[in-house]
Short mmCIF file of C-alpha atoms in Angstrom, two decimals:
data_model
loop_
_atom_site.label_atom_id
_atom_site.label_comp_id
_atom_site.label_asym_id
_atom_site.label_seq_id
_atom_site.Cartn_x
_atom_site.Cartn_y
_atom_site.Cartn_z
CA MET A 1 -2.84 9.27 -0.24
CA LEU A 2 -5.91 11.51 -0.30
CA ARG A 3 -5.58 14.74 0.98
CA ARG A 4 -8.94 15.63 3.30
CA ARG A 5 -10.16 18.83 3.98
CA LYS A 6 -12.51 19.20 7.24
CA ASP A 7 -16.03 20.34 5.90
CA PHE A 8 -15.11 20.38 2.58
CA ARG A 9 -15.52 18.11 -0.75
CA PRO A 10 -13.04 18.99 -4.08
CA SER A 11 -16.60 18.19 -6.38
CA TRP A 12 -19.43 19.85 -4.54
CA THR A 13 -20.28 22.10 -2.32
CA LEU A 14 -20.83 20.41 0.90
CA ARG A 15 -23.81 21.82 3.72
CA GLN A 16 -22.23 19.86 7.05
CA SER A 17 -25.07 18.02 8.79
CA GLU A 18 -22.94 16.12 10.76
CA PRO A 19 -19.55 17.84 12.25
CA ILE A 20 -17.92 14.46 13.00
CA ALA A 21 -19.30 11.97 11.50
CA GLY A 22 -19.06 13.85 8.72
CA ASN A 23 -15.20 14.47 8.44
CA TYR A 24 -14.29 11.18 9.01
CA TYR A 25 -12.30 8.94 6.59
CA PRO A 26 -11.41 5.32 6.05
CA ILE A 27 -8.33 4.64 7.14
CA ASN A 28 -6.72 1.78 5.08
CA SER A 29 -3.38 1.55 6.18
CA ARG A 30 -1.70 5.37 7.43
CA ALA A 31 -2.70 8.79 8.17
CA PHE A 32 -0.73 12.31 8.78
CA ILE A 33 -1.35 15.54 9.47
CA LYS A 34 1.36 18.20 8.77
CA ASP A 35 3.00 21.49 9.33
CA GLU A 36 5.74 23.09 7.45
CA GLU A 37 8.25 21.53 10.02
CA ASP A 38 6.48 18.21 11.27
CA GLN A 39 4.64 15.42 9.92
CA LEU A 40 3.12 12.90 12.25
CA THR A 41 2.29 9.61 10.43
CA VAL A 42 0.48 7.25 12.13
CA VAL A 43 0.19 3.64 10.48
CA THR A 44 -2.59 0.88 11.24
CA ASP A 45 -2.51 -2.57 11.08
CA ARG A 46 -5.62 -2.86 10.28
CA SER A 47 -8.72 -1.16 8.62
CA GLN A 48 -10.44 1.70 10.94
CA GLY A 49 -11.84 5.55 10.77
CA GLY A 50 -9.95 8.68 11.49
CA GLY A 51 -10.33 12.23 11.12
CA SER A 52 -8.89 15.87 12.31
CA ILE A 53 -11.72 17.23 13.87
CA HIS A 54 -10.27 19.99 15.58
CA ASN A 55 -7.07 21.92 13.90
CA GLY A 56 -3.20 20.29 14.80
CA SER A 57 -5.09 16.36 16.14
CA LEU A 58 -5.81 13.49 14.92
CA GLU A 59 -8.09 11.11 16.36
CA ILE A 60 -8.75 7.33 15.58
CA MET A 61 -11.85 4.93 15.80
CA LEU A 62 -10.92 1.08 16.15
CA HIS A 63 -14.41 -0.04 17.71
CA ARG A 64 -17.36 1.76 17.45
CA ARG A 65 -20.00 1.05 19.62
CA LEU A 66 -24.31 2.50 20.60
CA LEU A 67 -25.98 2.26 23.35
CA TYR A 68 -28.58 3.73 21.66
CA ASP A 69 -30.37 3.57 17.86
CA ASP A 70 -28.89 6.33 15.44
CA VAL A 71 -32.10 6.38 13.50
CA ARG A 72 -30.17 4.77 10.33
CA GLY A 73 -32.64 2.11 9.82
CA VAL A 74 -31.46 -1.12 11.11
CA ALA A 75 -33.89 -0.26 14.33
CA GLU A 76 -31.40 -1.18 16.95
CA PRO A 77 -28.33 0.21 18.97
CA LEU A 78 -25.06 -1.47 17.48
CA ASN A 79 -24.13 -3.03 20.93
CA GLU A 80 -22.60 -6.32 19.98
CA THR A 81 -21.70 -8.12 23.26
CA SER A 82 -20.57 -11.72 23.79
CA ASP A 83 -20.17 -14.75 26.43
CA ILE A 84 -16.48 -13.64 27.06
CA PHE A 85 -17.50 -9.87 26.46
CA PRO A 86 -20.98 -9.37 27.47
CA GLU A 87 -20.61 -5.19 28.76
CA GLY A 88 -19.59 -4.96 24.78
CA LEU A 89 -17.02 -6.53 22.41
CA VAL A 90 -13.44 -5.64 22.95
CA VAL A 91 -11.15 -4.74 19.66
CA ARG A 92 -7.21 -4.41 19.96
CA GLY A 93 -5.39 -3.16 17.24
CA GLY A 94 -1.64 -1.94 17.00
CA ILE A 95 -0.58 1.77 16.17
CA LEU A 96 2.72 2.72 14.91
CA LEU A 97 3.77 6.68 15.41
CA SER A 98 6.24 8.19 13.28
CA LEU A 99 7.40 11.64 13.63
CA GLN A 100 9.33 13.45 10.62
CA PRO A 101 10.03 16.19 8.75
CA PRO A 102 8.05 16.68 5.34
CA PRO A 103 10.89 16.01 3.25
CA ARG A 104 11.84 13.01 4.96
CA ALA A 105 8.11 11.34 6.50
CA ALA A 106 7.37 9.43 3.70
CA ASP A 107 11.33 7.46 3.48
CA ALA A 108 10.26 6.26 7.01
CA HIS A 109 6.44 5.74 6.83
CA ARG A 110 6.15 3.80 3.06
CA PRO A 111 8.50 0.94 4.17
CA LEU A 112 7.14 0.85 7.58
CA ALA A 113 3.54 -0.10 6.22
CA GLN A 114 4.81 -2.40 4.25
CA GLN A 115 6.57 -4.03 6.85
CA VAL A 116 3.07 -3.72 9.77
CA VAL A 117 0.93 -5.32 6.77
CA LEU A 118 3.46 -8.29 5.33
CA GLN A 119 4.46 -9.06 8.75
CA PRO A 120 6.01 -12.67 8.75
CA LEU A 121 4.27 -15.98 9.61
CA LEU A 122 6.29 -17.87 12.18
CA SER A 123 6.03 -21.13 12.88
CA PHE A 124 7.49 -23.52 15.62
CA THR A 125 7.95 -27.31 16.10
CA GLU A 126 9.32 -29.77 18.74
CA GLY A 127 12.12 -31.96 18.33
CA GLU A 128 16.00 -31.80 16.81
CA LEU A 129 17.03 -29.47 13.33
CA HIS A 130 19.02 -31.90 10.44
CA PRO A 131 21.93 -31.16 9.98
CA ASP A 132 21.35 -29.92 6.77
CA THR A 133 18.66 -27.70 7.79
CA ARG A 134 18.83 -24.58 5.95
CA LEU A 135 18.81 -21.65 8.75
CA GLU A 136 18.54 -18.83 6.25
CA PHE A 137 17.34 -18.43 2.91
CA SER A 138 16.93 -15.45 0.17
CA GLY A 139 15.11 -15.74 -3.09
CA LEU A 140 16.55 -12.52 -3.87
CA GLN A 141 20.22 -12.20 -5.02
CA ALA A 142 20.50 -8.49 -3.35
CA ALA A 143 17.65 -6.48 -1.61
CA LEU A 144 15.45 -4.32 -4.25
CA PRO A 145 15.80 -0.40 -4.49
CA PRO A 146 13.88 1.14 -1.23
CA ALA A 147 11.42 2.38 -3.58
CA VAL A 148 10.35 -0.90 -4.99
CA HIS A 149 7.99 -3.42 -4.15
CA LEU A 150 7.74 -6.82 -5.07
CA LEU A 151 3.91 -7.29 -4.84
CA THR A 152 3.22 -10.47 -7.14
CA LEU A 153 5.13 -13.49 -7.59
CA THR A 154 3.46 -16.66 -8.60
CA GLN A 155 3.42 -19.70 -10.25
CA TRP A 156 1.93 -19.31 -13.59
CA ASP A 157 2.11 -22.44 -15.60
CA GLU A 158 5.18 -25.41 -15.26
CA ASP A 159 7.91 -23.14 -16.36
CA SER A 160 6.50 -20.02 -16.00
CA LEU A 161 6.02 -17.40 -12.93
CA LEU A 162 3.92 -14.01 -12.74
CA LEU A 163 5.74 -11.04 -11.15
CA ARG A 164 4.50 -7.34 -10.62
CA LEU A 165 7.02 -4.91 -9.20
CA GLU A 166 5.66 -1.57 -7.53
CA HIS A 167 6.87 1.85 -7.30
CA GLN A 168 5.69 3.05 -3.84
CA PHE A 169 6.36 6.17 -3.77
CA GLN A 170 3.99 9.34 -5.35
CA THR A 171 5.97 11.78 -7.06
CA GLY A 172 7.58 14.38 -5.17
CA GLU A 173 6.94 13.22 -1.93
CA SER A 174 10.51 11.86 -1.31
CA LYS A 175 13.92 13.73 -2.55
CA VAL A 176 15.76 10.07 -3.06
CA ASN A 177 12.96 7.77 -4.00
CA SER A 178 10.53 9.63 -5.94
CA GLU A 179 12.78 9.17 -8.72
CA PRO A 180 12.12 6.43 -11.34
CA VAL A 181 13.99 3.31 -11.02
CA THR A 182 15.12 0.65 -12.94
CA VAL A 183 15.50 -2.99 -12.10
CA ASN A 184 17.86 -5.74 -13.74
CA LEU A 185 15.02 -8.66 -13.70
CA GLN A 186 17.86 -11.14 -14.55
CA LYS A 187 19.82 -10.28 -11.55
CA MET A 188 17.22 -10.04 -9.29
CA PHE A 189 16.39 -14.15 -8.01
CA SER A 190 19.14 -16.45 -6.60
CA THR A 191 17.49 -19.42 -7.92
CA LEU A 192 15.59 -18.69 -10.64
CA LYS A 193 17.63 -18.71 -14.17
CA LEU A 194 15.40 -16.45 -16.61
CA LEU A 195 15.37 -17.78 -20.01
CA GLY A 196 12.03 -15.01 -21.26
CA VAL A 197 10.34 -12.37 -20.52
CA SER A 198 6.99 -11.42 -21.32
CA GLU A 199 4.92 -7.75 -19.99
CA MET A 200 1.59 -7.93 -19.77
CA ASN A 201 -1.17 -5.43 -18.33
CA LEU A 202 -2.32 -4.99 -14.87
CA SER A 203 -4.75 -7.56 -14.76
CA ALA A 204 -2.25 -9.96 -16.88
CA ASN A 205 -4.68 -11.06 -19.36
CA GLN A 206 -3.53 -9.22 -22.41
CA TRP A 207 0.02 -8.96 -23.35
CA LYS A 208 1.24 -4.92 -23.21
CA ASP A 209 1.67 -4.45 -26.41
CA GLU A 210 -1.49 -5.92 -27.70
CA MET A 211 -3.78 -3.84 -25.01
CA LYS A 212 -5.77 -0.65 -26.23
CA ARG A 213 -6.43 1.96 -23.84
CA PHE A 214 -8.98 4.03 -23.48
CA ASP A 215 -9.09 7.82 -24.21
CA TRP A 216 -10.00 9.98 -21.29
CA THR A 217 -10.73 13.22 -21.06
CA PRO A 218 -9.69 14.54 -17.36
CA GLN A 219 -12.18 17.20 -15.89
CA THR A 220 -9.70 18.95 -14.65
CA GLY A 221 -6.36 20.65 -15.79
CA GLU A 222 -4.22 18.69 -19.39
CA LYS A 223 -3.11 15.52 -19.31
CA PRO A 224 -0.15 14.58 -17.57
CA LEU A 225 2.65 13.86 -19.96
CA LEU A 226 4.72 10.89 -19.10
CA LYS A 227 7.70 10.41 -19.80
CA GLU A 228 9.25 7.62 -21.94
CA PHE A 229 12.15 5.56 -21.05
CA GLN A 230 14.04 3.25 -23.60
CA GLU A 231 15.63 0.60 -21.35
CA ARG A 232 18.45 -0.59 -22.74
CA SER A 233 16.92 -4.56 -22.59
CA VAL A 234 14.20 -6.52 -21.99
CA TRP A 235 15.60 -7.61 -18.66
CA GLU A 236 15.86 -4.13 -17.27
CA VAL A 237 12.57 -2.44 -16.84
CA THR A 238 12.26 1.13 -15.02
CA LEU A 239 9.31 2.01 -12.54
CA ARG A 240 7.83 5.72 -12.51
CA PRO A 241 6.40 6.87 -9.16
CA MET A 242 3.11 4.65 -8.14
CA GLU A 243 3.58 2.40 -11.22
CA ILE A 244 3.21 -1.12 -11.17
CA ARG A 245 4.61 -3.29 -14.03
CA THR A 246 3.08 -7.22 -14.61
CA PHE A 247 5.52 -9.18 -16.08
CA LEU A 248 5.61 -13.28 -17.38
CA LEU A 249 8.47 -14.98 -16.84
CA ARG A 250 9.70 -18.14 -18.21
CA VAL A 251 12.24 -19.67 -15.67
CA ARG A 252 14.32 -22.81 -15.31
#
């Protein structure tokens, strides 16, 4: 998550001419304000705009409507109407609030945001269930660690699957979940037998051991020293905070 300060930009001296609009930022999934004792986090169900215009406050804009031209080039007011809403479009959304001490806040809002974005798709049908209908199913042998998110699981070819695992916590934001986590791929799935695994780059278009990375020169500070973990087997993979790893699994 990116830290925002009122009337401030980290890479240049800001001359603020729009005290409200200049302090609004996109909220993709969540935003929070905090002090030493409490952190208020809002989790949204869609992208919205937000800002902290006054100290200790957090405001969110779900829908923007103008009755007059704002002189921004379109030469018309931003006033959308329809037959259903002749007085202006109405947009409804859902916002969840979490109030936690800062050391425990991420343990609450990280999984909460995933639950909001990845809600199950419910479907219904009429009639009686077949006696052999399975009412419960899980493709996992057991729940993944709280810090690990199964980002991608898709068919690659006839006997292969593409798998991406994500460590969804940042360094230092959780005393429990901001540590490296090791997952055993062979013990992960309930209906698949893994025959082989190869790691790929994030885009899944190169083998990782053949990938050549750019040598970036940071503008501020020194290069981060990433601790290397010696994995005990090809099936055990370690994820560092905010790391995504991509694997091609050969299955049966």
